[in-house]
Structures are given as structure tokens and as C-alpha cells.
Amino acid sequence: MAVLAILEADARAAARLSTALGGEHRVVVRSTWESLHRALARESFDACLVDADHPDRASALREIATIRDQRPGVAIIACVGEGYDLGYYDLGELGLAGLIASRTLPATKLRAEVDRALATARADRITRSLEGRFAPPGPDAIRWAVEHAGSDTSVEKLAAGLGHTPRSLRQALEEAGLPGPTRILLWGRLLLAGARLGRDGRTVEDVAFSLGYSTATSLARAMKRQTGLTPGEVSTEGGMERVRQALFPEPRRKSRGGLGKIASLVLLAVLAGCASFAGGSGTGVDRAAIEDRLRTPPLDRAHVGVLVVDLRTGRTLYERDADRWFVPASNQKIVVTAAAWSLLGPDYRYRTEVRAEGTLAGGRLDGDLVVIGSGDPSLSRRYWPSGLSALDALADSLRRGGLREVTGSLIVDVSAWDSTTVAPTREVDDLVVRAGATGGAFAIEEGELHVVTRGAARAGEPADVEWTPRGPGGVFSRVTTALPGEERRVTARYQPESRQLVLEGAVAPGAADSLVFAQRDPVRVAAAELAAALERTGITVRRGWRVRWEAGDVGHLSVGVPGCRGPRRGATATCHEGAPLAVLESPPLSELAAGVLGPSQNWMAEQLLLTLGAELGERGSWSQGLTQVSVFLAEAGVEPQAVRPRDGSGLSAYNLVTPRALVRLLQLMAARADAGLYRRALAEPGEIDSTLEDRLRGLEGRVFAKTGSISNVNNLSGYLVRESGQELIFSILTNGTGVSATQVRDAIDDLVRTLAR
């Protein structure tokens, strides 16, 4: 909790303020200015709430000015009486962080005003620390992001607050040496989270909720990915200042311990280069130990391929069957993300545009409202509070733009993508589970259906079943409340004729269980939920919604219009003249790639592959996407027979790749100017929600890798920093293992530890 000083001569008002704020903060109440100044001199306070009319207005303003000059880090909040001329108080001129217009405000509003003022003061502190290091509008953008941190922020609001358009702001931030506005908004949330975790002492759950995160895990994941810190570390090791140091490491810092993650990697690469040049110890590997492990169960009977090279010199340090084919499982995601990163660029963003087909006047659209799907994979709780909140944001943008009525239909135009939602080599059992979720040009929640089952009070009665998102098909439940001794388990099967999931099984009486399955009609589900979002927002659509699968099937269309978001080659997409009514833009591809690689997210990987087909081929399809991957591999110098891709995620057992091809791709990504950004997108030991969260402990900050697991397949490929500082690229592929995945993973981890020495 923050430490607050209250100046209030009226004992009754002081008691009310103390009661309202005391549950959230530690409060010190003083009745005179003299005693307040003494308290400020003795103790570190976060904010002061002062009576701006005690003993009179002129005296109070002089005292406020004194506090402002002597305690620049303390937020000053002025309390004024009802009916006051608030225009008199120029907050910037007086140095006020907030203004409370009535002492009779409800407690929740008082606390909200204090939180807002604390955010303003903390934003000022961050701005002062960055002035001189970044050119305008960099510090002001960060200040705005901290001050307005929460769920109700957007790139558009940030840009408007700084007098920019989103595009001009992005360019200005790049010129200032900072990331784009989406990342700045994320950093603002994390900085304020640091203050609330550290100085205010709030719980992770409370901070996550206050900043618009759906779960504490979402906040923890964002904190770890952006700063390398856990919320617990932030809470005990400096709070906001620790986050600031991680996001904005001091230039020319000599100690490795204070460097950010990317700067550390650069330093380690230099040290590794020096060690290799000098021919010192640590440049070779313990071949005998590696081969002994390969001869030991469970690897002795498996098909194993290994390649280890020195990152700086490219010298091979160890290889075994490096040119043989292996099923890559999720190591396939290295292939797809490297292709997307190289061909589209790490700053590539998806744009979901809403356009009018008809005449718009006075809030009434005489025609159809058309949403042009781009395949945006970020419309989920990974990047929003939920996929539905992303659709609500789109609907809110239209409402704020003045739209109130559509006489025609809501049309979701997905004509730039193939309507096929299932990859060619999927197995039937994949269609139900979340790992096999499929998507399309407009889909939400990563193709997942979130189901909650609740047992009734009495055994044998039907269980209550709820699910989200809603839409065509949906769920048919045969789940009951378990009888004594009955197995308590829920299973699902897919009915292709109805695109419906049928749930069967039993749950305990009064118990609730959360389950996740794959949506079976993701485009129509998203379209139905967008229609519901428009209705919630107050926009009436007279003729319902439908999906446009093929270009040119209805409406006033124009192919080849400048600025069209369809394919760059070919002419199958529907394009529309004029500016869009609303736009929803994704985070940059670099952040999306982290969402693919770290947690090994299948659905997003397939969306990236289809995007390559839509942007660079004739259509968003698996065949077109794989064609672009093959072209990229050839240009990257990968031997044509070394990779045989069949999907983007690696779920297919028909994919084939060699260890040498994976190492070559990792070398290619390591040679880029943004190599550290790609490396950071990979999983790391201990990283929350990554596939290495519980593996290779003790090698935190030294392993950056992609896992891969399907039946009888376990793989690991990536970057490794040795104890000497030498950097390695490695690929360890195991097929036909025939034993539990845990046993094989442990053996692979033993090999990595041997290489790390």
C-alpha cells in the first residue's frame, strides 16, 4: 500500500478520508501545515491530500508550492469544496497530480482518484529519468502510457494525446530509438504494475485486475517476457525502478548484472568471440560424455540426430546424423516464424478493417457493414482481456465514430483466405482438442472453445454447461452429475454434419470444472460474436450477419484499389474504396512470434503460415503458405531436400527436417540486426507459461530454445551460452523413442547441460 499524508483540519472530514483510504493505503493525518511538513521531512510519502482552502485559498496555494519544490516525488492532490471554480486550478501550473472536487465522494471514487494521482506522479518520475536519453516524443509517450495504464487505452488514444496520428507516432518513436506505440502501452502497464507491486505492496492478482489483465498469469507472462523478471522479483527488488532499469538499461553500464537481456546477449557474444579467437578452453565439447549419453536408455534405441556449432565461427563441434530426416514436431515453428519474420518483417501488423458498402449519413449506413478479415491471430486473451473484448473494442470504435444503424447486413469478408479450416494432414482426433484448433481470416480466442461444467446438487441430474465464444454449432451436452463410484470425466466428440461438439461424461455434485476444446466453425463463431458486440454497443444491424467466402459475390466491389489489404499478387480478394470506418491493429509480428515460440502455440503458427500465402501468394491457404516457405528456404541457403513442410505448427507427423536445416535457420536469425529480439521470443528455463518453465533449471538466461513433442517425438533446438561465454547453436532431434516423453526430455536436458559446461 502507498503511504499517504492527509492535511484536513475538519476532524469529521479527516475521519471520513482516513476510513475511505485506510483499507488500501497507510494514512497519516495532520491538522496543520506545520505538522504536515514535519511528517514529510521524517518519512517517505507517495502522496499528500491537502485541503486547498485551509486556512484560506492563497495560504494553501503557497504551502502546496512549498511541497512541490521540496518534495518533487510526492503526488499532491488538492481537496476542494463542492461548487468550487475548478477552472481556477491549473494542475500543471500548481504541480498538482489530482483534484478531488468533493470530500463526500464514495470511497471507491476517492481511491480511484488517489490511484490516478499516484499514476500521474509516477509517470512524471519516469519521464524525468528518461529526459536527455530519448528524443521527443519518447519520454512523453512513456509518461502517457504510465498515467493512463489500464484496459481502456489504445494506440489511437495515445497518438491523439500526443498530437499525432498512429502512423506518425510510430515513425517518431522509431526515430527516438523506442519501439512502437503498442509496446510503449505495454511498458506503461508494466511500469505502473511495478510501482503497485513494490511501493504499494499489492498482490499480483489485484494489480493484474487493476490494469486490465484477465489473470495474474497474464501479467506475470508479460512481465517476464518484457523485463526478464517475475512479479515476485519486482515486488521485492525495487518495484517500478527495477522495471524501469530492465526496460531502459543505463547506457555504457560496465557490470553485466545490470544489463538488460538483449544487451547481455551482445556482451556474451563478444566474450565468446574473444575465447574462440584466442583458442582458449571451452571452445570444444565433451564428445565422450555426449556419446555415452546417446548409448544410454532411453536414447540408445531411438533415432537421434544432433548438430552443435559455434555461433561466431560456424565451426561444427559435434554432429550425429545431422543430414537425416526427422519429424520435427513443434521445431517446425522455427521454420515458419523464421520465414514470416524474414519475409514480412518483425514490425508487420495485421489490420482488421471495417468498411461501408453503401451511403453513410447521420449515423445511418444505407447498405452493408463489411469487416475485412486479415487473419489476425491476436484476438484472444493472450493479448486482450478476452477475444470478446477485442470485438467489443472494434464495435466501440464504430460507435464513437457515430455509427448507429445499418440497414443491410454485417458481412465478414474472408475472401482473401481459403475457406478450408483443417490442415491437409490432420488426424481426426486432432479436430476436438485445443492443440488441433483451426482458424481462418477472422477468428477469435485462438480457435478455442472454453467450457465450464457444474454438477447439480443431486447425483444423476443434468450438469449445467456454459461455453464461450458462442456461435453456430456450439455445444450439445450429455453431461450428468456423477453417481457414487461413477467415473468423473468429460469427453468431447465432433459431429461434422452439425459442426457441433457433443460433451459426455459426469462431474461431481456441486463441483465446477473448466475445459478447453477446439472450435469447429471459427469464422462463423467470430462473426456471430461481432454481431452480438455491435448490438451490445447500441448499433442496430437490420439484416443480420453472414460470411463472404468468395470475392465478388455481392456488393459494390473494386479489385486492385491502392491500399487494398488483399494479396500482393493475384486478384482474388475483395477490396473497398475509401477510408475504413474502424481499424483493429495487432501487435507487431515480433510479439506474435513470441506467442508462437515460447508457449508453442499451434493455432497462431498456422495463422502465420496462411498469412504468408495471403500476403505473398495468391491466397491464404496451406498450399500457398508452404510455397512461400519453400521459396524462403531456398533463398536462405537450406538444401532443398532438407525440409519437407506440411503445416506450420508441427502437429503433423508428415513434416520432415534435418538438424542441419534447423541450425542453418537459427544461424540466419542470429545474423540479423534484431537477432536478440528473435532469441528472446524463444522459450527460456523458468519462463512462465513457456515450454521450458520447468526444465533446465540453473541455465536461466543461457538457453533460448524451441521444444517439440508429439507421439514418440521429442526435440529441442536453439541457442546456448556456455560457462565460458561461448555461444552455441544446437539441434537435438529424437524420433521413434517408444518411452514416456518425460524420460526423453530428461535425456535431452542432460545433453544440453553437458554442452553448457
Short mmCIF file of C-alpha atoms in Angstrom, two decimals, residues 190 193-194 197-198 202-205 207 216-224 227-237 239 243 688:
data_model
loop_
_atom_site.label_atom_id
_atom_site.label_comp_id
_atom_site.label_asym_id
_atom_site.label_seq_id
_atom_site.Cartn_x
_atom_site.Cartn_y
_atom_site.Cartn_z
CA LEU A 190 4.33 -2.91 -16.53
CA ALA A 193 2.46 -2.63 -12.12
CA GLY A 194 5.99 -2.41 -10.72
CA LEU A 197 3.71 -4.42 -6.58
CA GLY A 198 6.68 -2.76 -4.93
CA ARG A 202 -0.46 -5.07 -3.64
CA THR A 203 -0.94 -8.68 -4.63
CA VAL A 204 -0.24 -9.84 -8.17
CA GLU A 205 -3.94 -10.67 -8.62
CA VAL A 207 -2.51 -5.44 -9.72
CA ALA A 216 -2.40 -12.85 -12.70
CA THR A 217 -0.65 -15.28 -15.04
CA SER A 218 -1.17 -12.90 -17.97
CA LEU A 219 0.56 -10.11 -16.06
CA ALA A 220 3.35 -12.45 -14.95
CA ARG A 221 3.88 -13.65 -18.51
CA ALA A 222 4.07 -10.09 -19.87
CA MET A 223 6.42 -9.01 -17.07
CA LYS A 224 8.74 -11.95 -17.63
CA THR A 227 11.78 -7.49 -18.42
CA GLY A 228 13.09 -10.95 -17.59
CA LEU A 229 11.63 -10.52 -14.08
CA THR A 230 8.86 -12.25 -12.19
CA PRO A 231 6.26 -10.20 -10.27
CA GLY A 232 7.79 -11.56 -7.05
CA GLU A 233 11.21 -10.23 -8.01
CA VAL A 234 9.72 -6.86 -8.92
CA SER A 235 7.85 -6.72 -5.61
CA THR A 236 10.97 -7.33 -3.51
CA GLU A 237 13.68 -5.80 -5.66
CA GLY A 239 9.34 -2.11 -7.80
CA VAL A 243 11.19 -2.45 -14.10
CA ILE A 688 6.23 -18.60 -17.03
#
